[in-house]
mmCIF file with all atom_site columns, C-alpha atoms in Angstrom:
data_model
loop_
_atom_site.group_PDB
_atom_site.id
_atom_site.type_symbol
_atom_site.label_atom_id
_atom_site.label_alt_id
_atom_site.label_comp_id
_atom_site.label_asym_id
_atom_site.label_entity_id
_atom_site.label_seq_id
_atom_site.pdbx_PDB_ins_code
_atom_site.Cartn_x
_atom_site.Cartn_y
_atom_site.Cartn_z
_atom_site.occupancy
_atom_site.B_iso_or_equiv
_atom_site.pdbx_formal_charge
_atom_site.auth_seq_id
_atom_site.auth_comp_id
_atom_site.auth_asym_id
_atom_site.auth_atom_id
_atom_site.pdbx_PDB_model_num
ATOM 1   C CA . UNK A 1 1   ? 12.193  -4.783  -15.236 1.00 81.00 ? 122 UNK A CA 1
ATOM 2   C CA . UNK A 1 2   ? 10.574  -4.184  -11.786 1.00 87.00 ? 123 UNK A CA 1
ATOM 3   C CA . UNK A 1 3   ? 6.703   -3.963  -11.674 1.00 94.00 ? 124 UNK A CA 1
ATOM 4   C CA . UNK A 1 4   ? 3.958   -3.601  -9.718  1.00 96.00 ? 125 UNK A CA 1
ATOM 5   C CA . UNK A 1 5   ? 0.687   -4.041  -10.842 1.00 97.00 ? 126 UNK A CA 1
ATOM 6   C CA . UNK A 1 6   ? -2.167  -3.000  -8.393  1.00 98.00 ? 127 UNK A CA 1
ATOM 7   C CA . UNK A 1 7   ? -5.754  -4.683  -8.259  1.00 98.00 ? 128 UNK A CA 1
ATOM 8   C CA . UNK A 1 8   ? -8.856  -5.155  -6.026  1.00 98.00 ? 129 UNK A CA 1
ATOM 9   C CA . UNK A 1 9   ? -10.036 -1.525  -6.098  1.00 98.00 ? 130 UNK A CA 1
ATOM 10  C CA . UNK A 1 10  ? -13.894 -1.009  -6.698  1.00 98.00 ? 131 UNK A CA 1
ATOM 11  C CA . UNK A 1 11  ? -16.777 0.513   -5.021  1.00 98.00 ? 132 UNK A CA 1
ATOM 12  C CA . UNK A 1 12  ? -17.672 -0.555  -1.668  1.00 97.00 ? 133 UNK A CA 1
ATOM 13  C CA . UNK A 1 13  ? -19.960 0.602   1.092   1.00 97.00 ? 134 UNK A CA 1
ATOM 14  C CA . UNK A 1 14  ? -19.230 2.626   4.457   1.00 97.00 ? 135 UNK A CA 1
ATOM 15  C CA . UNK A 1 15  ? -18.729 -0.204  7.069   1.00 94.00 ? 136 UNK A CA 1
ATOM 16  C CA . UNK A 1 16  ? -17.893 -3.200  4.255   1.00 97.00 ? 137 UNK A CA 1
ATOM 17  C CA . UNK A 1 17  ? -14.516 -4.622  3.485   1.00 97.00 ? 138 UNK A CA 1
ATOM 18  C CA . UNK A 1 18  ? -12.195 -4.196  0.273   1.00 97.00 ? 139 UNK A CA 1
ATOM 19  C CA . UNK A 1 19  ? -9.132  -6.165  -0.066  1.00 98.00 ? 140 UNK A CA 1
ATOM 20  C CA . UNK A 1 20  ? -6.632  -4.326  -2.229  1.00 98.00 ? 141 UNK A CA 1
ATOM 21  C CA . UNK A 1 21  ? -3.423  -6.324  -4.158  1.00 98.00 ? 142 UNK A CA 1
ATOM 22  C CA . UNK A 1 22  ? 0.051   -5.283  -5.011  1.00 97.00 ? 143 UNK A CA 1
ATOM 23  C CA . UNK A 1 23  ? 1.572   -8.125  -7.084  1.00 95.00 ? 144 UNK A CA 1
ATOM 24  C CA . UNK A 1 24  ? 5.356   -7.906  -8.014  1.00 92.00 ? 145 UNK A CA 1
ATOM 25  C CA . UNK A 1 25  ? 7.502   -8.552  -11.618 1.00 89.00 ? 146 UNK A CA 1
ATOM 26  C CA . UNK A 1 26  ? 10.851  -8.420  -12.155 1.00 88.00 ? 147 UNK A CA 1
ATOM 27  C CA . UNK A 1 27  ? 12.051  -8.480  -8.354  1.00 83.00 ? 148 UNK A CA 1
ATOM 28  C CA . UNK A 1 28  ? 11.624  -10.599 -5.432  1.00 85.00 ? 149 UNK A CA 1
ATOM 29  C CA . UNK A 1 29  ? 9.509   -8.440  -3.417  1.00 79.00 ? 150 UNK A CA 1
ATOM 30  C CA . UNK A 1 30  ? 9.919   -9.830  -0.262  1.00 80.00 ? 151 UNK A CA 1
ATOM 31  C CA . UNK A 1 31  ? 13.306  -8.170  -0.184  1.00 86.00 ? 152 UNK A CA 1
ATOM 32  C CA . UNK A 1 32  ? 12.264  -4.966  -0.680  1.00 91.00 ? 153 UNK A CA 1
ATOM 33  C CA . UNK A 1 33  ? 9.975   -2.623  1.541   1.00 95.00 ? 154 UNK A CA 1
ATOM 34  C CA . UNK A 1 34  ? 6.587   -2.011  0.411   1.00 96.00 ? 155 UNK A CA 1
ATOM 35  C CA . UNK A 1 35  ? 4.329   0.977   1.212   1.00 97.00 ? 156 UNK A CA 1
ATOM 36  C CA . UNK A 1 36  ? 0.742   1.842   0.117   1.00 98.00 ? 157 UNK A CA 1
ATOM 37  C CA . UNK A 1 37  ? -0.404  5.213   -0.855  1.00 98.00 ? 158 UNK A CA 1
ATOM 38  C CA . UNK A 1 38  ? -3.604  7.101   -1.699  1.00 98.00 ? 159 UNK A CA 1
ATOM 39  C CA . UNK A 1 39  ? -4.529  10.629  -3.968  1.00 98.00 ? 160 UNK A CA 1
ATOM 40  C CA . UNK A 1 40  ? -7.409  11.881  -3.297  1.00 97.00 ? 161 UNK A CA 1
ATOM 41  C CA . UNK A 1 41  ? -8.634  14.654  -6.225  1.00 93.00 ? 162 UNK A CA 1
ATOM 42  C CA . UNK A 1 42  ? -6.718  17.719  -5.079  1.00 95.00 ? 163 UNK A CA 1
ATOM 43  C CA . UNK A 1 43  ? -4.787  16.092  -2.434  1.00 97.00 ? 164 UNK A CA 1
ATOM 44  C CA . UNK A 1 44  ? -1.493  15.284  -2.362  1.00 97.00 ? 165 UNK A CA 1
ATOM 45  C CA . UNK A 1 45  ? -0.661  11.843  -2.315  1.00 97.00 ? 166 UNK A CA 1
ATOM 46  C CA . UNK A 1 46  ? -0.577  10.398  1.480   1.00 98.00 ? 167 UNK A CA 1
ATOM 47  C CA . UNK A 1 47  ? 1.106   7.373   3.219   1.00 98.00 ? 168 UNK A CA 1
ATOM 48  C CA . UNK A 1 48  ? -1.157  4.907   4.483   1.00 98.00 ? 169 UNK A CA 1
ATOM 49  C CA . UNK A 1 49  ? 0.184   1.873   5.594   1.00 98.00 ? 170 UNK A CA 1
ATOM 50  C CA . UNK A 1 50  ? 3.775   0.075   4.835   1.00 98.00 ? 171 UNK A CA 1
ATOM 51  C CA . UNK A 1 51  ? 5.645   -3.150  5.668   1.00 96.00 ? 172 UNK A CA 1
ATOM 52  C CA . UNK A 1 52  ? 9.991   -4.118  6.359   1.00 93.00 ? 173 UNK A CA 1
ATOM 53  C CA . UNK A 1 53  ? 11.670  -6.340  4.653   1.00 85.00 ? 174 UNK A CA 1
ATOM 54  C CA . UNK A 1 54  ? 13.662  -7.412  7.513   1.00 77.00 ? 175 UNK A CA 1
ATOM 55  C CA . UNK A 1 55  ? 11.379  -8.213  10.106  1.00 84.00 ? 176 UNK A CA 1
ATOM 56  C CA . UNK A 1 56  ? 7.789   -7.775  8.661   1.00 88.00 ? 177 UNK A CA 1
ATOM 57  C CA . UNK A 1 57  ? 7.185   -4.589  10.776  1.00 93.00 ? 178 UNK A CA 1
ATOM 58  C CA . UNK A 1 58  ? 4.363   -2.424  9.858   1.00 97.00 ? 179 UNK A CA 1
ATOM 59  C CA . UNK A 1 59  ? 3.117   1.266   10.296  1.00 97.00 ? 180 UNK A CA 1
ATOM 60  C CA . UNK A 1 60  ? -0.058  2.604   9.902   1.00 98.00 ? 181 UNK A CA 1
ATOM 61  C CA . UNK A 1 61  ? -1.486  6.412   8.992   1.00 98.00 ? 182 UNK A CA 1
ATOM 62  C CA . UNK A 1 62  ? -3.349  7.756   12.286  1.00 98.00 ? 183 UNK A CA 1
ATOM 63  C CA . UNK A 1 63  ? -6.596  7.799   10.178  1.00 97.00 ? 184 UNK A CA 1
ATOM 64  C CA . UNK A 1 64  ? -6.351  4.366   9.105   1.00 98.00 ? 185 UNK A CA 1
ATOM 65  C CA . UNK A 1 65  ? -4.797  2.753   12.293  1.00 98.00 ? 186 UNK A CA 1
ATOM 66  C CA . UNK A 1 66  ? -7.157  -0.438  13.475  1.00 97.00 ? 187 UNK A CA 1
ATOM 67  C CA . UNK A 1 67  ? -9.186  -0.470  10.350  1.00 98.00 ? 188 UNK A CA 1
ATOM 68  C CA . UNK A 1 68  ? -6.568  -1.513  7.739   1.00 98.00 ? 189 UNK A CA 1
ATOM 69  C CA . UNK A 1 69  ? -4.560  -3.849  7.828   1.00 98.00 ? 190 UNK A CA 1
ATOM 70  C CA . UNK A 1 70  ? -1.360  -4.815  5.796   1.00 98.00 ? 191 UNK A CA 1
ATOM 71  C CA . UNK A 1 71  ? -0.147  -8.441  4.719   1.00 96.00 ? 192 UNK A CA 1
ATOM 72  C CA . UNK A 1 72  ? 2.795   -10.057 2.524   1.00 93.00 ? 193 UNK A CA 1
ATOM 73  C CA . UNK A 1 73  ? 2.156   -13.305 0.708   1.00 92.00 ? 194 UNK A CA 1
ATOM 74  C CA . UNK A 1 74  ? 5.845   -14.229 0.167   1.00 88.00 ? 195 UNK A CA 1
ATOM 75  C CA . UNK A 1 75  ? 5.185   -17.272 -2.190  1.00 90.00 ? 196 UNK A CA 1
ATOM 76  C CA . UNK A 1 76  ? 2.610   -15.024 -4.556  1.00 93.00 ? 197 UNK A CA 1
ATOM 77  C CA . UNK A 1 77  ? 5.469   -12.553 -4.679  1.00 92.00 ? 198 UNK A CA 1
ATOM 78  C CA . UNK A 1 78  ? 2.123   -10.016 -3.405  1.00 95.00 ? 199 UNK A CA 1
ATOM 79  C CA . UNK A 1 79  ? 1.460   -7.497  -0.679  1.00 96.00 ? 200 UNK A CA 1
ATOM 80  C CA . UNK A 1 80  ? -2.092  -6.945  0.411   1.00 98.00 ? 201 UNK A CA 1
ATOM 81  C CA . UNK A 1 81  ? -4.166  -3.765  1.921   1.00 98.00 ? 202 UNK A CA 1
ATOM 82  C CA . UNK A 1 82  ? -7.264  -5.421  3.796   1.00 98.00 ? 203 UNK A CA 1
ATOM 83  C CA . UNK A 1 83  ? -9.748  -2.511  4.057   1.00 98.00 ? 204 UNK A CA 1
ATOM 84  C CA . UNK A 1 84  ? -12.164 -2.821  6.799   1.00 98.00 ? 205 UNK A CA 1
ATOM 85  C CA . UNK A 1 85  ? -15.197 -0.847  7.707   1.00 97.00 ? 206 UNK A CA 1
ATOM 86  C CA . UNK A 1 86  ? -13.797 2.045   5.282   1.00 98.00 ? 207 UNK A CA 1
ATOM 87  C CA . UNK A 1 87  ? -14.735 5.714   5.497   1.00 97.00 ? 208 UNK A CA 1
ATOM 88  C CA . UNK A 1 88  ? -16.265 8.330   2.337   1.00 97.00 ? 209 UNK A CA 1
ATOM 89  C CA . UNK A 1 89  ? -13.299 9.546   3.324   1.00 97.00 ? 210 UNK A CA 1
ATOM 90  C CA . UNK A 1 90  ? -10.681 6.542   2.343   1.00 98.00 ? 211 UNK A CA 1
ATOM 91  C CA . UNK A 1 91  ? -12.092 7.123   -1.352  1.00 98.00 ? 212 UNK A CA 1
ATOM 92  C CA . UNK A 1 92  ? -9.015  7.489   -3.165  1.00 98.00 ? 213 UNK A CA 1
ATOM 93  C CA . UNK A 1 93  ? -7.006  6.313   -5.698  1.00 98.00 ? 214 UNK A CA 1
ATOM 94  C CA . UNK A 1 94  ? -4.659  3.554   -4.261  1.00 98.00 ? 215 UNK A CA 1
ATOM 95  C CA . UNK A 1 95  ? -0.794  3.202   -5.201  1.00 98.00 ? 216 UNK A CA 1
ATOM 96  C CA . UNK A 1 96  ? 1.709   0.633   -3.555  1.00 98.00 ? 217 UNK A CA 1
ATOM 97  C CA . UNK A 1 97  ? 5.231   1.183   -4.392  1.00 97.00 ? 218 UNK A CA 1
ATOM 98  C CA . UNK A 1 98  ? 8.854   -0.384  -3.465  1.00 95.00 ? 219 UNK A CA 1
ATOM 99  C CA . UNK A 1 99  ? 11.806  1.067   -1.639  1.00 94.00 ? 220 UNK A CA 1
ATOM 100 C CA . UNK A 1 100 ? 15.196  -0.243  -2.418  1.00 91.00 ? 221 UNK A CA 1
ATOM 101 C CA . UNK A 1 101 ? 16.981  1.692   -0.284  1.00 88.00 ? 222 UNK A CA 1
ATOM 102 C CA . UNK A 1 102 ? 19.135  0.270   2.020   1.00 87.00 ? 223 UNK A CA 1
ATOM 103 C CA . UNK A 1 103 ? 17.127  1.182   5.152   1.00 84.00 ? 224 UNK A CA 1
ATOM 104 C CA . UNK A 1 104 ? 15.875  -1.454  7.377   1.00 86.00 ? 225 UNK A CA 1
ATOM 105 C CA . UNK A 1 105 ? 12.437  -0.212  8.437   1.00 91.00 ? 226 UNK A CA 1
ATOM 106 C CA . UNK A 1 106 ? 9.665   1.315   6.027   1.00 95.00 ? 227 UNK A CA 1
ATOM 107 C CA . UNK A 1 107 ? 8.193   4.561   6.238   1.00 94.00 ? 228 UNK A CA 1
ATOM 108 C CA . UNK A 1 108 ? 5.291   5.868   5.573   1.00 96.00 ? 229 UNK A CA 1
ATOM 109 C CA . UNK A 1 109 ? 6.827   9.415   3.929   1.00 94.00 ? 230 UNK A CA 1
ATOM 110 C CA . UNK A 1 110 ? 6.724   8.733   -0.259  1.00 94.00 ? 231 UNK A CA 1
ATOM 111 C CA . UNK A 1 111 ? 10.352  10.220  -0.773  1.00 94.00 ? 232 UNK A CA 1
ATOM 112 C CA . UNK A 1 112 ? 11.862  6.845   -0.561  1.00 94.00 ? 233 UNK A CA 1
ATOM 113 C CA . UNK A 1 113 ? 10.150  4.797   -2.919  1.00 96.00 ? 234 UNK A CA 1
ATOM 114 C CA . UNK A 1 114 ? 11.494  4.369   -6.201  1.00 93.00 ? 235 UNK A CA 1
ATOM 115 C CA . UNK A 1 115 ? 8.793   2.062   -7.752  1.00 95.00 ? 236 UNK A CA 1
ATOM 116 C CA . UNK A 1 116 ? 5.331   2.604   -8.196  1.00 97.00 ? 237 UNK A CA 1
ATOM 117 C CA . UNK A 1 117 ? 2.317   1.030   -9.514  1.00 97.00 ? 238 UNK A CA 1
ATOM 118 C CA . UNK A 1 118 ? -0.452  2.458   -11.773 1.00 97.00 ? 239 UNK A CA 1
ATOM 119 C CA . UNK A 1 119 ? -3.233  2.988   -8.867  1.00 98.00 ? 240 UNK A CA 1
ATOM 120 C CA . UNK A 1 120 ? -6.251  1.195   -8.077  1.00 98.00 ? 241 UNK A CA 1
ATOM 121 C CA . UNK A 1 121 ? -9.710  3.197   -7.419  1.00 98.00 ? 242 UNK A CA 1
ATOM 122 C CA . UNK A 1 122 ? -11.129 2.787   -4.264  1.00 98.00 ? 243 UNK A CA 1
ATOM 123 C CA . UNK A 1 123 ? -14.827 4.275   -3.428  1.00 98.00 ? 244 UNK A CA 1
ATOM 124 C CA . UNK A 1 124 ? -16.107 4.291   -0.405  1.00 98.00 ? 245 UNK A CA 1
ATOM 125 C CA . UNK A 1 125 ? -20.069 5.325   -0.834  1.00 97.00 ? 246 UNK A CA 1
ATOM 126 C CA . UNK A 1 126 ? -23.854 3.663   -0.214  1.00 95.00 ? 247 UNK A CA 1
#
């Protein structure tokens, strides 16, 4: 059964750093692209940041673009969201999913992801 399990999430300051986890069960998850996503309360549910399979390309959201930063850890089967200097605005609840589509390249838009984890808060406040 393919699983991800989020962790990490927490309260941190404006300007700190948060490092957020997505580990994988059931699947080798380097095969597979992986994208992280974020709900706001009454907001739809946004790409944020997301990584290939095939070559370990990335793409970032606009509003996130030089702050976060997203990494693969192929022996721990896990795929990490580095959070640096976050916003009030980045508070969120945090979701990293799977695609097992056949496409090469990830994308941020959440149509194509067929796995998801539970979520991870994330608060951004002093």
């Amino acid at each position: 059964q393919l699983q991800l399990v989020e962790s990490g999430g927490g309260l941190v300051q404006p300007g700190g750093s948060l490092r957020l986890s997505c580990a994988a069960s059931g699947f080798t998850l380097p095969y597979y692209k992986i994208g992280w996503f974020r709900q706001a309360p009454g907001k739809e549910r946004e790409g944020v940041s997301c990584i290939s399979s095939s070559d370990g390309s990335t793409d970032y959201a606009d509003s996130v673009k030089g702050r976060f930063t997203i990494s693969r850890d192929n022996a721990k089967n896990t795929v990490y969201l580095q959070l640096n200097s976050p916003k009030p605005e980045d508070t969120a609840v945090y979701y990293c999913a799977a695609d097992t589509t056949l496409f090469r390249r990830c994308v941020l838009g959440r149509q194509r992801y067929d796995y998801w984890g539970q979520g991870t808060q994330v608060t951004v406040s002093s």
